PDB file of C-alpha atoms in Angstrom:
ATOM      1  CA  MET A 214      64.691  28.170 267.217  1.00  0.00           C
ATOM      2  CA  ILE A 215      62.437  27.896 264.167  1.00  0.00           C
ATOM      3  CA  ARG A 216      61.763  24.217 263.209  1.00  0.00           C
ATOM      4  CA  ASP A 217      63.172  23.463 259.749  1.00  0.00           C
ATOM      5  CA  ARG A 218      60.781  25.112 257.149  1.00  0.00           C
ATOM      6  CA  VAL A 219      60.345  22.902 254.071  1.00  0.00           C
ATOM      7  CA  THR A 220      58.893  23.801 250.921  1.00  0.00           C
ATOM      8  CA  GLY A 221      59.463  21.808 247.823  1.00  0.00           C
ATOM      9  CA  ARG A 222      63.375  21.399 247.432  1.00  0.00           C
ATOM     10  CA  ARG A 223      64.090  24.501 249.625  1.00  0.00           C
ATOM     11  CA  VAL A 224      64.788  24.105 253.383  1.00  0.00           C
ATOM     12  CA  ILE A 225      65.072  27.202 255.737  1.00  0.00           C
ATOM     13  CA  ARG A 226      67.159  26.044 258.874  1.00  0.00           C
ATOM     14  CA  THR A 227      69.866  27.402 261.188  1.00  0.00           C
ATOM     15  CA  ALA A 228      73.180  27.811 259.577  1.00  0.00           C
ATOM     16  CA  LEU A 229      75.844  25.439 260.644  1.00  0.00           C
ATOM     17  CA  HIS A 230      79.530  26.313 261.934  1.00  0.00           C
ATOM     18  CA  ALA A 231      80.829  24.341 259.021  1.00  0.00           C
ATOM     19  CA  GLU A 232      79.026  26.461 256.656  1.00  0.00           C
ATOM     20  CA  ALA A 233      80.396  29.695 257.396  1.00  0.00           C
ATOM     21  CA  GLU A 234      82.940  29.575 254.244  1.00  0.00           C
ATOM     22  CA  ALA A 235      79.777  28.933 251.818  1.00  0.00           C
ATOM     23  CA  VAL A 236      77.827  31.689 253.774  1.00  0.00           C
ATOM     24  CA  ALA A 237      80.803  34.049 253.309  1.00  0.00           C
ATOM     25  CA  GLU A 238      80.836  33.433 249.713  1.00  0.00           C
ATOM     26  CA  LEU A 239      77.130  34.013 249.156  1.00  0.00           C
ATOM     27  CA  HIS A 240      77.706  37.314 251.109  1.00  0.00           C
ATOM     28  CA  ALA A 241      80.275  38.355 248.664  1.00  0.00           C
ATOM     29  CA  ARG A 242      78.244  37.572 245.565  1.00  0.00           C
ATOM     30  CA  ALA A 243      75.226  39.444 246.809  1.00  0.00           C
ATOM     31  CA  ARG A 244      77.217  42.556 248.051  1.00  0.00           C
ATOM     32  CA  ALA A 245      79.187  42.735 244.731  1.00  0.00           C
ATOM     33  CA  THR A 246      75.747  43.457 243.053  1.00  0.00           C
ATOM     34  CA  TYR A 247      75.244  47.010 244.661  1.00  0.00           C
ATOM     35  CA  TYR A 248      78.899  48.263 244.576  1.00  0.00           C
ATOM     36  CA  PRO A 249      79.223  49.727 241.160  1.00  0.00           C
ATOM     37  CA  ASP A 250      83.137  49.990 241.538  1.00  0.00           C
ATOM     38  CA  GLY A 251      83.381  46.617 243.471  1.00  0.00           C
ATOM     39  CA  VAL A 252      83.208  45.473 246.987  1.00  0.00           C
ATOM     40  CA  PRO A 253      85.407  47.481 249.219  1.00  0.00           C
ATOM     41  CA  GLN A 254      88.296  45.447 250.390  1.00  0.00           C
ATOM     42  CA  ASP A 255      88.676  46.453 254.168  1.00  0.00           C
ATOM     43  CA  GLY A 256      90.667  43.518 255.111  1.00  0.00           C
ATOM     44  CA  THR A 257      87.727  42.163 256.921  1.00  0.00           C
ATOM     45  CA  ASP A 258      87.745  38.129 257.056  1.00  0.00           C
ATOM     46  CA  TRP A 259      84.357  37.443 256.480  1.00  0.00           C
ATOM     47  CA  SER A 260      84.623  33.544 256.609  1.00  0.00           C
ATOM     48  CA  ALA A 261      85.863  34.338 260.480  1.00  0.00           C
ATOM     49  CA  ARG A 262      82.932  36.992 260.794  1.00  0.00           C
ATOM     50  CA  TRP A 263      80.357  34.511 259.920  1.00  0.00           C
ATOM     51  CA  ARG A 264      82.033  31.654 262.001  1.00  0.00           C
ATOM     52  CA  ASP A 265      81.546  34.208 265.003  1.00  0.00           C
ATOM     53  CA  ALA A 266      78.046  35.133 264.120  1.00  0.00           C
ATOM     54  CA  ILE A 267      76.960  31.547 263.834  1.00  0.00           C
ATOM     55  CA  GLY A 268      78.625  30.619 266.976  1.00  0.00           C
ATOM     56  CA  ARG A 269      77.202  33.217 269.041  1.00  0.00           C
ATOM     57  CA  PRO A 270      74.866  31.967 271.714  1.00  0.00           C
ATOM     58  CA  ASP A 271      72.896  35.305 271.462  1.00  0.00           C
ATOM     59  CA  SER A 272      72.448  35.254 267.465  1.00  0.00           C
ATOM     60  CA  HIS A 273      70.472  33.661 264.918  1.00  0.00           C
ATOM     61  CA  VAL A 274      71.844  32.886 261.661  1.00  0.00           C
ATOM     62  CA  LEU A 275      69.217  31.286 259.267  1.00  0.00           C
ATOM     63  CA  CYS A 276      69.922  29.799 255.633  1.00  0.00           C
ATOM     64  CA  ALA A 277      67.681  28.843 252.793  1.00  0.00           C
ATOM     65  CA  VAL A 278      68.991  25.672 251.047  1.00  0.00           C
ATOM     66  CA  HIS A 279      67.914  24.938 247.706  1.00  0.00           C
ATOM     67  CA  GLU A 280      68.925  21.452 246.251  1.00  0.00           C
ATOM     68  CA  GLY A 281      71.648  21.104 248.863  1.00  0.00           C
ATOM     69  CA  ARG A 282      73.180  24.519 248.384  1.00  0.00           C
ATOM     70  CA  ILE A 283      72.875  27.572 250.566  1.00  0.00           C
ATOM     71  CA  VAL A 284      71.273  30.305 248.548  1.00  0.00           C
ATOM     72  CA  ALA A 285      70.017  32.799 251.144  1.00  0.00           C
ATOM     73  CA  ILE A 286      71.239  34.049 254.490  1.00  0.00           C
ATOM     74  CA  ALA A 287      69.910  36.239 257.453  1.00  0.00           C
ATOM     75  CA  SER A 288      71.486  37.036 260.759  1.00  0.00           C
ATOM     76  CA  PHE A 289      70.027  38.826 263.575  1.00  0.00           C
ATOM     77  CA  ARG A 290      70.396  39.394 267.372  1.00  0.00           C
ATOM     78  CA  THR A 291      69.547  42.008 269.943  1.00  0.00           C
ATOM     79  CA  VAL A 292      72.217  44.541 270.199  1.00  0.00           C
ATOM     80  CA  GLU A 293      73.776  44.983 273.709  1.00  0.00           C
ATOM     81  CA  GLY A 294      72.301  47.603 275.550  1.00  0.00           C
ATOM     82  CA  ALA A 295      69.098  47.623 272.989  1.00  0.00           C
ATOM     83  CA  PRO A 296      65.602  46.995 274.688  1.00  0.00           C
ATOM     84  CA  THR A 297      65.197  43.316 274.885  1.00  0.00           C
ATOM     85  CA  ASP A 298      62.085  43.388 272.700  1.00  0.00           C
ATOM     86  CA  THR A 299      64.051  44.652 269.939  1.00  0.00           C
ATOM     87  CA  VAL A 300      66.141  42.823 267.312  1.00  0.00           C
ATOM     88  CA  LYS A 301      68.503  43.822 264.627  1.00  0.00           C
ATOM     89  CA  LEU A 302      68.732  42.104 261.182  1.00  0.00           C
ATOM     90  CA  PHE A 303      72.562  42.575 260.438  1.00  0.00           C
ATOM     91  CA  GLN A 304      72.707  40.725 257.184  1.00  0.00           C
ATOM     92  CA  PHE A 305      70.052  39.456 254.749  1.00  0.00           C
ATOM     93  CA  HIS A 306      71.349  38.266 251.433  1.00  0.00           C
ATOM     94  CA  VAL A 307      69.906  36.052 248.630  1.00  0.00           C
ATOM     95  CA  ASP A 308      72.169  34.554 245.922  1.00  0.00           C
ATOM     96  CA  PRO A 309      71.566  36.804 242.888  1.00  0.00           C
ATOM     97  CA  GLY A 310      70.611  33.514 240.784  1.00  0.00           C
ATOM     98  CA  HIS A 311      67.552  33.293 243.059  1.00  0.00           C
ATOM     99  CA  TRP A 312      66.324  36.735 243.111  1.00  0.00           C
ATOM    100  CA  ARG A 313      62.472  37.121 242.352  1.00  0.00           C
ATOM    101  CA  THR A 314      61.822  33.440 243.099  1.00  0.00           C
ATOM    102  CA  GLY A 315      59.953  33.991 246.521  1.00  0.00           C
ATOM    103  CA  LEU A 316      63.168  32.810 248.464  1.00  0.00           C
ATOM    104  CA  GLY A 317      63.749  36.171 249.920  1.00  0.00           C
ATOM    105  CA  ALA A 318      60.077  36.451 251.068  1.00  0.00           C
ATOM    106  CA  ALA A 319      60.144  32.854 252.534  1.00  0.00           C
ATOM    107  CA  LEU A 320      63.432  33.819 254.366  1.00  0.00           C
ATOM    108  CA  HIS A 321      62.004  36.919 255.756  1.00  0.00           C
ATOM    109  CA  THR A 322      58.842  35.273 256.856  1.00  0.00           C
ATOM    110  CA  ALA A 323      61.114  32.728 258.841  1.00  0.00           C
ATOM    111  CA  CYS A 324      62.672  35.560 260.532  1.00  0.00           C
ATOM    112  CA  VAL A 325      59.692  37.163 261.575  1.00  0.00           C
ATOM    113  CA  GLU A 326      58.500  33.949 262.944  1.00  0.00           C
ATOM    114  CA  GLN A 327      61.439  33.670 265.094  1.00  0.00           C
ATOM    115  CA  TRP A 328      61.200  37.076 266.220  1.00  0.00           C
ATOM    116  CA  GLN A 329      57.744  36.591 267.174  1.00  0.00           C
ATOM    117  CA  ALA A 330      58.958  33.201 269.110  1.00  0.00           C
ATOM    118  CA  ASP A 331      61.440  35.369 270.840  1.00  0.00           C
ATOM    119  CA  GLY A 332      58.989  38.144 272.122  1.00  0.00           C
ATOM    120  CA  LYS A 333      60.507  40.875 269.678  1.00  0.00           C
ATOM    121  CA  ARG A 334      58.178  43.829 268.988  1.00  0.00           C
ATOM    122  CA  VAL A 335      60.589  45.815 266.538  1.00  0.00           C
ATOM    123  CA  ALA A 336      63.129  45.198 264.237  1.00  0.00           C
ATOM    124  CA  THR A 337      65.581  47.438 262.797  1.00  0.00           C
ATOM    125  CA  LEU A 338      68.131  47.184 259.945  1.00  0.00           C
ATOM    126  CA  GLU A 339      70.549  49.213 257.817  1.00  0.00           C
ATOM    127  CA  VAL A 340      70.485  49.166 253.843  1.00  0.00           C
ATOM    128  CA  HIS A 341      72.929  50.626 251.639  1.00  0.00           C
ATOM    129  CA  VAL A 342      71.496  53.607 249.959  1.00  0.00           C
ATOM    130  CA  ASP A 343      72.253  52.404 246.577  1.00  0.00           C
ATOM    131  CA  ASN A 344      70.987  49.071 246.895  1.00  0.00           C
ATOM    132  CA  GLU A 345      67.586  50.118 245.513  1.00  0.00           C
ATOM    133  CA  ARG A 346      66.456  46.428 244.761  1.00  0.00           C
ATOM    134  CA  ALA A 347      66.931  45.481 248.481  1.00  0.00           C
ATOM    135  CA  ARG A 348      65.056  48.807 249.462  1.00  0.00           C
ATOM    136  CA  ALA A 349      62.190  47.814 247.410  1.00  0.00           C
ATOM    137  CA  PHE A 350      62.121  44.357 248.866  1.00  0.00           C
ATOM    138  CA  TYR A 351      62.269  45.579 252.424  1.00  0.00           C
ATOM    139  CA  ALA A 352      59.392  48.139 251.468  1.00  0.00           C
ATOM    140  CA  ARG A 353      57.322  45.203 250.209  1.00  0.00           C
ATOM    141  CA  GLN A 354      57.816  43.367 253.399  1.00  0.00           C
ATOM    142  CA  GLY A 355      56.653  46.382 255.360  1.00  0.00           C
ATOM    143  CA  TRP A 356      59.659  48.045 256.512  1.00  0.00           C
ATOM    144  CA  LEU A 357      59.719  51.824 257.071  1.00  0.00           C
ATOM    145  CA  PRO A 358      62.089  54.271 257.314  1.00  0.00           C
ATOM    146  CA  ASP A 359      63.146  54.544 261.168  1.00  0.00           C
ATOM    147  CA  PRO A 360      62.261  58.020 262.697  1.00  0.00           C
ATOM    148  CA  ALA A 361      64.674  57.357 265.498  1.00  0.00           C
ATOM    149  CA  SER A 362      67.517  57.295 263.001  1.00  0.00           C
ATOM    150  CA  PRO A 363      66.950  59.726 260.157  1.00  0.00           C
ATOM    151  CA  PRO A 364      70.164  59.697 257.894  1.00  0.00           C
ATOM    152  CA  ALA A 365      72.717  62.362 257.565  1.00  0.00           C
ATOM    153  CA  GLU A 366      73.462  63.674 254.114  1.00  0.00           C
ATOM    154  CA  SER A 367      76.893  61.659 254.117  1.00  0.00           C
ATOM    155  CA  ASP A 368      75.287  58.415 255.362  1.00  0.00           C
ATOM    156  CA  HIS A 369      75.782  55.444 252.980  1.00  0.00           C
ATOM    157  CA  HIS A 370      73.029  53.664 254.646  1.00  0.00           C
ATOM    158  CA  LEU A 371      69.190  53.901 255.402  1.00  0.00           C
ATOM    159  CA  PHE A 372      67.820  53.048 258.637  1.00  0.00           C
ATOM    160  CA  LEU A 373      64.382  51.101 258.573  1.00  0.00           C
ATOM    161  CA  ARG A 374      62.102  49.747 261.082  1.00  0.00           C
ATOM    162  CA  TYR A 375      59.513  46.677 261.228  1.00  0.00           C
ATOM    163  CA  ALA A 376      56.644  46.131 263.387  1.00  0.00           C
ATOM    164  CA  VAL A 377      56.983  42.296 264.047  1.00  0.00           C
ATOM    165  CA  GLY A 378      53.719  41.879 265.400  1.00  0.00           C
ATOM    166  CA  GLY A 379      52.064  43.793 262.450  1.00  0.00           C
ATOM    167  CA  GLU A 380      50.964  46.816 264.404  1.00  0.00           C
ATOM    168  CA  SER A 381      50.251  49.651 262.023  1.00  0.00           C
ATOM    169  CA  GLY A 382      52.395  52.130 264.384  1.00  0.00           C
ATOM    170  CA  VAL A 383      56.047  51.510 265.341  1.00  0.00           C
ATOM    171  CA  GLU A 384      56.893  53.518 268.342  1.00  0.00           C
TER     172      GLU A 384
END
């Protein structure tokens, strides 16, 4: 696991099981920004889902803490049945009050460092098609459309890939 990364009043570290509720609240605030009609209420208990993610032995949940408060989160793991040198970024959220402060880039860098330490070569993610801010962020970080997963016309998500080692071509 990455060591705590301290920059000024910010720390990027592994999320704690007891922080699942705070993580779920941040997740809800961030998601609300790209659903114009409100976040779909499908009955998901996000606090329980985050407790599960934090507690999974095969998963990483990183959080950025600023002045004692969780302000960004990232959750990733290798999907069962996927090649061992791949990782999927399932969740990546920055509290809207901290957008454009460099926090997302710092958290992304911490993710990449962990992926490199874990021997990952390729990362994948899905981003909501209407989340233009996130799509622009991922493009600035070097994510590209995943040629193995082109979106169907009815898809609500785009599939992106990232070359963890910085290679110019992702297989």
